[in-house]
Amino acid sequence: MDAYAYPQAPPHPYPYGYGPQPYGGYPQVKRPWTDPAPPGRRFHQLARTERNRWWRPLVGSLFVLAGTIVAMVVLMIPMAIVWVATGHDLNDSGKDGSIFGNTNADLFFNLAGLALLIPVAGFAAWWIQRRRPGTLLSVTGRIRWRWLLACCGLSLAFLGLSYGLSVAAGLAGGDDGGDDGHWVGWGKFLVTALIVLVLVPFQASAEEVVFRGWLVQAVGAYTLEGRTAPFARALSRVLRTPWPGIVVAGGAFAVGHDYTGWGPVDIFMFGAILGWLAVRTGGLESGMAVHTFNNIMSFLVPAALGTLDLEQGSVGFLPVLADVTALAAYALAVVWLARRMGITNRTPAAEGPQPQDTPSQDTPSQSTQSAPPHADGHSVPSLPDGQAAAPYQGGHPIG
């Protein structure tokens, strides 16, 4: 055998074979499906991955919207079958805005249907944007449970403050209490309470994932960085901030509710404050906590008094002022506690390039020069002209 002949097979089972390879001698490696989170980025910029293109956030948003409709339809069909099979009548469906003609059934359908948005949004992030679904939750790619529990404690304080301010707003507005219902008894209350306690955490979290996660990051994925025109540079500075995404998501959140009067303002401010907290704390935990506790109490109290109504009516100015004031106080407390607990709001910074030992160019090469050992301890076979076949070192895979 010729001393300079390239070996047909490696002497050891390397993870990548040697021999003639495409792209200048390096083996072709399949690129991972998802891109890692961009280093040193804030929460609203997590969709700015290497494969981000202008169409991915747009197509993904349309997919989430269509997925919402499909999820509702898919859920309604088995529920209707079970509802009829258990002896109920669907003739009352559609009356007074009711779907099944029963408050508990309507409540279950609405909460479970919204909860299905979590896998829909996660699949859109994975399939269309080619990133980890966990980046919708926080800069760490997951729920930070210790921080979530801390926010739950603050949420209980928010409920107390919100209730006190609501009572004060009612008194200031001349509300004498009126007929606020009466205790319905444990038999009726427990069924509603079970539905609320089981499904509301998923429903509230799903709304946070879609509006404060997906939408804020979808808008934040658009950037004009690198443009030289004065207007483009000015617009790029605006797009680098989280405010375009916060405003768009807050508006969409308000449109998704049916409140009238000052109600849309209340919903918009609720969404905007929680969007700001998501960026400031680097995740959705603070929004998930306060949204969950707020909705639980909003359902349980009317259910206990027999006044639960899924219709969203008019809201006055003073109740909105009380609600926004309590939520603003909650936001300040969250920011203070996040600073005390050292909660990160950016992805880890990129590590610097690792130094590599390379042979000096002024060292004469010998055709019989031995190659440096591979990382697994085996010798790398020599190439003609004394050059060693470089093992795969990582970096940007080809695909």
mmCIF file with all atom_site columns, N, CA and C in Angstrom, residues 104 107-108 111-112 115 156 159 186 189-205 291-301 303 308:
data_model
loop_
_atom_site.group_PDB
_atom_site.id
_atom_site.type_symbol
_atom_site.label_atom_id
_atom_site.label_alt_id
_atom_site.label_comp_id
_atom_site.label_asym_id
_atom_site.label_entity_id
_atom_site.label_seq_id
_atom_site.pdbx_PDB_ins_code
_atom_site.Cartn_x
_atom_site.Cartn_y
_atom_site.Cartn_z
_atom_site.occupancy
_atom_site.B_iso_or_equiv
_atom_site.pdbx_formal_charge
_atom_site.auth_seq_id
_atom_site.auth_comp_id
_atom_site.auth_asym_id
_atom_site.auth_atom_id
_atom_site.pdbx_PDB_model_num
ATOM 1   N N  . ASN A 1 104 ? -72.291 25.647 34.222 1.00 0.00 ? 104 ASN A N  1
ATOM 2   C CA . ASN A 1 104 ? -71.100 24.846 34.497 1.00 0.00 ? 104 ASN A CA 1
ATOM 3   C C  . ASN A 1 104 ? -70.515 24.243 33.216 1.00 0.00 ? 104 ASN A C  1
ATOM 4   N N  . LEU A 1 107 ? -68.852 27.012 31.334 1.00 0.00 ? 107 LEU A N  1
ATOM 5   C CA . LEU A 1 107 ? -67.612 27.385 32.004 1.00 0.00 ? 107 LEU A CA 1
ATOM 6   C C  . LEU A 1 107 ? -66.504 26.390 31.700 1.00 0.00 ? 107 LEU A C  1
ATOM 7   N N  . PHE A 1 108 ? -66.835 25.099 31.766 1.00 0.00 ? 108 PHE A N  1
ATOM 8   C CA . PHE A 1 108 ? -65.839 24.068 31.461 1.00 0.00 ? 108 PHE A CA 1
ATOM 9   C C  . PHE A 1 108 ? -65.346 24.207 30.023 1.00 0.00 ? 108 PHE A C  1
ATOM 10  N N  . LEU A 1 111 ? -63.028 27.441 29.626 1.00 0.00 ? 111 LEU A N  1
ATOM 11  C CA . LEU A 1 111 ? -61.731 27.328 30.296 1.00 0.00 ? 111 LEU A CA 1
ATOM 12  C C  . LEU A 1 111 ? -60.857 26.258 29.647 1.00 0.00 ? 111 LEU A C  1
ATOM 13  N N  . ALA A 1 112 ? -61.442 25.093 29.341 1.00 0.00 ? 112 ALA A N  1
ATOM 14  C CA . ALA A 1 112 ? -60.655 24.019 28.715 1.00 0.00 ? 112 ALA A CA 1
ATOM 15  C C  . ALA A 1 112 ? -60.223 24.400 27.308 1.00 0.00 ? 112 ALA A C  1
ATOM 16  N N  . ALA A 1 115 ? -57.311 26.698 27.545 1.00 0.00 ? 115 ALA A N  1
ATOM 17  C CA . ALA A 1 115 ? -56.122 25.980 28.013 1.00 0.00 ? 115 ALA A CA 1
ATOM 18  C C  . ALA A 1 115 ? -55.403 25.273 26.874 1.00 0.00 ? 115 ALA A C  1
ATOM 19  N N  . LEU A 1 156 ? -51.650 37.167 46.331 1.00 0.00 ? 156 LEU A N  1
ATOM 20  C CA . LEU A 1 156 ? -52.618 37.180 47.427 1.00 0.00 ? 156 LEU A CA 1
ATOM 21  C C  . LEU A 1 156 ? -52.733 38.575 48.027 1.00 0.00 ? 156 LEU A C  1
ATOM 22  N N  . LEU A 1 159 ? -54.871 40.640 45.720 1.00 0.00 ? 159 LEU A N  1
ATOM 23  C CA . LEU A 1 159 ? -56.299 40.404 45.859 1.00 0.00 ? 159 LEU A CA 1
ATOM 24  C C  . LEU A 1 159 ? -56.885 41.196 47.020 1.00 0.00 ? 159 LEU A C  1
ATOM 25  N N  . TRP A 1 186 ? -73.410 24.132 49.439 1.00 0.00 ? 186 TRP A N  1
ATOM 26  C CA . TRP A 1 186 ? -72.212 23.408 49.007 1.00 0.00 ? 186 TRP A CA 1
ATOM 27  C C  . TRP A 1 186 ? -72.486 22.507 47.811 1.00 0.00 ? 186 TRP A C  1
ATOM 28  N N  . PHE A 1 189 ? -72.187 24.739 44.796 1.00 0.00 ? 189 PHE A N  1
ATOM 29  C CA . PHE A 1 189 ? -70.920 25.477 44.730 1.00 0.00 ? 189 PHE A CA 1
ATOM 30  C C  . PHE A 1 189 ? -69.733 24.581 44.422 1.00 0.00 ? 189 PHE A C  1
ATOM 31  N N  . LEU A 1 190 ? -69.713 23.364 44.950 1.00 0.00 ? 190 LEU A N  1
ATOM 32  C CA . LEU A 1 190 ? -68.533 22.509 44.825 1.00 0.00 ? 190 LEU A CA 1
ATOM 33  C C  . LEU A 1 190 ? -68.248 22.130 43.370 1.00 0.00 ? 190 LEU A C  1
ATOM 34  N N  . VAL A 1 191 ? -69.288 21.908 42.577 1.00 0.00 ? 191 VAL A N  1
ATOM 35  C CA . VAL A 1 191 ? -69.057 21.535 41.187 1.00 0.00 ? 191 VAL A CA 1
ATOM 36  C C  . VAL A 1 191 ? -68.366 22.679 40.436 1.00 0.00 ? 191 VAL A C  1
ATOM 37  N N  . THR A 1 192 ? -68.901 23.893 40.619 1.00 0.00 ? 192 THR A N  1
ATOM 38  C CA . THR A 1 192 ? -68.284 25.049 39.966 1.00 0.00 ? 192 THR A CA 1
ATOM 39  C C  . THR A 1 192 ? -66.875 25.289 40.493 1.00 0.00 ? 192 THR A C  1
ATOM 40  N N  . ALA A 1 193 ? -66.702 25.159 41.810 1.00 0.00 ? 193 ALA A N  1
ATOM 41  C CA . ALA A 1 193 ? -65.383 25.389 42.410 1.00 0.00 ? 193 ALA A CA 1
ATOM 42  C C  . ALA A 1 193 ? -64.358 24.402 41.867 1.00 0.00 ? 193 ALA A C  1
ATOM 43  N N  . LEU A 1 194 ? -64.761 23.130 41.679 1.00 0.00 ? 194 LEU A N  1
ATOM 44  C CA . LEU A 1 194 ? -63.834 22.131 41.157 1.00 0.00 ? 194 LEU A CA 1
ATOM 45  C C  . LEU A 1 194 ? -63.402 22.490 39.731 1.00 0.00 ? 194 LEU A C  1
ATOM 46  N N  . ILE A 1 195 ? -64.361 22.894 38.900 1.00 0.00 ? 195 ILE A N  1
ATOM 47  C CA . ILE A 1 195 ? -64.017 23.293 37.530 1.00 0.00 ? 195 ILE A CA 1
ATOM 48  C C  . ILE A 1 195 ? -63.059 24.470 37.536 1.00 0.00 ? 195 ILE A C  1
ATOM 49  N N  . VAL A 1 196 ? -63.336 25.459 38.373 1.00 0.00 ? 196 VAL A N  1
ATOM 50  C CA . VAL A 1 196 ? -62.514 26.672 38.417 1.00 0.00 ? 196 VAL A CA 1
ATOM 51  C C  . VAL A 1 196 ? -61.107 26.359 38.923 1.00 0.00 ? 196 VAL A C  1
ATOM 52  N N  . LEU A 1 197 ? -61.002 25.638 40.031 1.00 0.00 ? 197 LEU A N  1
ATOM 53  C CA . LEU A 1 197 ? -59.686 25.398 40.629 1.00 0.00 ? 197 LEU A CA 1
ATOM 54  C C  . LEU A 1 197 ? -58.804 24.514 39.750 1.00 0.00 ? 197 LEU A C  1
ATOM 55  N N  . VAL A 1 198 ? -59.412 23.627 38.973 1.00 0.00 ? 198 VAL A N  1
ATOM 56  C CA . VAL A 1 198 ? -58.618 22.737 38.119 1.00 0.00 ? 198 VAL A CA 1
ATOM 57  C C  . VAL A 1 198 ? -58.217 23.422 36.821 1.00 0.00 ? 198 VAL A C  1
ATOM 58  N N  . LEU A 1 199 ? -59.128 24.162 36.202 1.00 0.00 ? 199 LEU A N  1
ATOM 59  C CA . LEU A 1 199 ? -58.889 24.661 34.850 1.00 0.00 ? 199 LEU A CA 1
ATOM 60  C C  . LEU A 1 199 ? -58.379 26.092 34.775 1.00 0.00 ? 199 LEU A C  1
ATOM 61  N N  . VAL A 1 200 ? -58.711 26.937 35.740 1.00 0.00 ? 200 VAL A N  1
ATOM 62  C CA . VAL A 1 200 ? -58.290 28.341 35.646 1.00 0.00 ? 200 VAL A CA 1
ATOM 63  C C  . VAL A 1 200 ? -56.771 28.495 35.599 1.00 0.00 ? 200 VAL A C  1
ATOM 64  N N  . PRO A 1 201 ? -55.967 27.754 36.376 1.00 0.00 ? 201 PRO A N  1
ATOM 65  C CA . PRO A 1 201 ? -54.511 27.919 36.227 1.00 0.00 ? 201 PRO A CA 1
ATOM 66  C C  . PRO A 1 201 ? -54.020 27.670 34.806 1.00 0.00 ? 201 PRO A C  1
ATOM 67  N N  . PHE A 1 202 ? -54.611 26.711 34.109 1.00 0.00 ? 202 PHE A N  1
ATOM 68  C CA . PHE A 1 202 ? -54.214 26.445 32.728 1.00 0.00 ? 202 PHE A CA 1
ATOM 69  C C  . PHE A 1 202 ? -54.771 27.510 31.779 1.00 0.00 ? 202 PHE A C  1
ATOM 70  N N  . GLN A 1 203 ? -56.011 27.947 32.018 1.00 0.00 ? 203 GLN A N  1
ATOM 71  C CA . GLN A 1 203 ? -56.594 28.983 31.168 1.00 0.00 ? 203 GLN A CA 1
ATOM 72  C C  . GLN A 1 203 ? -55.826 30.282 31.285 1.00 0.00 ? 203 GLN A C  1
ATOM 73  N N  . ALA A 1 204 ? -55.536 30.711 32.516 1.00 0.00 ? 204 ALA A N  1
ATOM 74  C CA . ALA A 1 204 ? -54.806 31.964 32.705 1.00 0.00 ? 204 ALA A CA 1
ATOM 75  C C  . ALA A 1 204 ? -53.391 31.864 32.146 1.00 0.00 ? 204 ALA A C  1
ATOM 76  N N  . SER A 1 205 ? -52.736 30.742 32.353 1.00 0.00 ? 205 SER A N  1
ATOM 77  C CA . SER A 1 205 ? -51.385 30.554 31.824 1.00 0.00 ? 205 SER A CA 1
ATOM 78  C C  . SER A 1 205 ? -51.388 30.542 30.307 1.00 0.00 ? 205 SER A C  1
ATOM 79  N N  . HIS A 1 291 ? -52.774 36.578 37.273 1.00 0.00 ? 291 HIS A N  1
ATOM 80  C CA . HIS A 1 291 ? -53.893 36.282 36.373 1.00 0.00 ? 291 HIS A CA 1
ATOM 81  C C  . HIS A 1 291 ? -54.701 35.109 36.913 1.00 0.00 ? 291 HIS A C  1
ATOM 82  N N  . THR A 1 292 ? -54.014 34.084 37.412 1.00 0.00 ? 292 THR A N  1
ATOM 83  C CA . THR A 1 292 ? -54.700 32.914 37.951 1.00 0.00 ? 292 THR A CA 1
ATOM 84  C C  . THR A 1 292 ? -55.516 33.269 39.187 1.00 0.00 ? 292 THR A C  1
ATOM 85  N N  . PHE A 1 293 ? -54.916 33.955 40.146 1.00 0.00 ? 293 PHE A N  1
ATOM 86  C CA . PHE A 1 293 ? -55.632 34.283 41.378 1.00 0.00 ? 293 PHE A CA 1
ATOM 87  C C  . PHE A 1 293 ? -56.776 35.261 41.110 1.00 0.00 ? 293 PHE A C  1
ATOM 88  N N  . ASN A 1 294 ? -56.556 36.193 40.205 1.00 0.00 ? 294 ASN A N  1
ATOM 89  C CA . ASN A 1 294 ? -57.613 37.149 39.870 1.00 0.00 ? 294 ASN A CA 1
ATOM 90  C C  . ASN A 1 294 ? -58.827 36.431 39.267 1.00 0.00 ? 294 ASN A C  1
ATOM 91  N N  . ASN A 1 295 ? -58.579 35.509 38.344 1.00 0.00 ? 295 ASN A N  1
ATOM 92  C CA . ASN A 1 295 ? -59.689 34.798 37.707 1.00 0.00 ? 295 ASN A CA 1
ATOM 93  C C  . ASN A 1 295 ? -60.381 33.834 38.660 1.00 0.00 ? 295 ASN A C  1
ATOM 94  N N  . ILE A 1 296 ? -59.610 33.193 39.525 1.00 0.00 ? 296 ILE A N  1
ATOM 95  C CA . ILE A 1 296 ? -60.227 32.276 40.482 1.00 0.00 ? 296 ILE A CA 1
ATOM 96  C C  . ILE A 1 296 ? -61.232 33.019 41.363 1.00 0.00 ? 296 ILE A C  1
ATOM 97  N N  . MET A 1 297 ? -60.812 34.151 41.878 1.00 0.00 ? 297 MET A N  1
ATOM 98  C CA . MET A 1 297 ? -61.719 34.907 42.728 1.00 0.00 ? 297 MET A CA 1
ATOM 99  C C  . MET A 1 297 ? -62.878 35.493 41.926 1.00 0.00 ? 297 MET A C  1
ATOM 100 N N  . SER A 1 298 ? -62.630 35.881 40.686 1.00 0.00 ? 298 SER A N  1
ATOM 101 C CA . SER A 1 298 ? -63.693 36.441 39.843 1.00 0.00 ? 298 SER A CA 1
ATOM 102 C C  . SER A 1 298 ? -64.769 35.405 39.539 1.00 0.00 ? 298 SER A C  1
ATOM 103 N N  . PHE A 1 299 ? -64.413 34.120 39.538 1.00 0.00 ? 299 PHE A N  1
ATOM 104 C CA . PHE A 1 299 ? -65.394 33.063 39.299 1.00 0.00 ? 299 PHE A CA 1
ATOM 105 C C  . PHE A 1 299 ? -66.001 32.537 40.597 1.00 0.00 ? 299 PHE A C  1
ATOM 106 N N  . LEU A 1 300 ? -65.182 32.334 41.627 1.00 0.00 ? 300 LEU A N  1
ATOM 107 C CA . LEU A 1 300 ? -65.660 31.676 42.838 1.00 0.00 ? 300 LEU A CA 1
ATOM 108 C C  . LEU A 1 300 ? -66.643 32.532 43.623 1.00 0.00 ? 300 LEU A C  1
ATOM 109 N N  . VAL A 1 301 ? -66.363 33.811 43.760 1.00 0.00 ? 301 VAL A N  1
ATOM 110 C CA . VAL A 1 301 ? -67.252 34.671 44.559 1.00 0.00 ? 301 VAL A CA 1
ATOM 111 C C  . VAL A 1 301 ? -68.653 34.747 43.948 1.00 0.00 ? 301 VAL A C  1
ATOM 112 N N  . ALA A 1 303 ? -69.985 32.569 41.952 1.00 0.00 ? 303 ALA A N  1
ATOM 113 C CA . ALA A 1 303 ? -70.549 31.218 42.008 1.00 0.00 ? 303 ALA A CA 1
ATOM 114 C C  . ALA A 1 303 ? -71.107 30.916 43.393 1.00 0.00 ? 303 ALA A C  1
ATOM 115 N N  . LEU A 1 308 ? -73.095 34.019 39.172 1.00 0.00 ? 308 LEU A N  1
ATOM 116 C CA . LEU A 1 308 ? -72.088 33.793 38.136 1.00 0.00 ? 308 LEU A CA 1
ATOM 117 C C  . LEU A 1 308 ? -72.719 33.934 36.759 1.00 0.00 ? 308 LEU A C  1
#
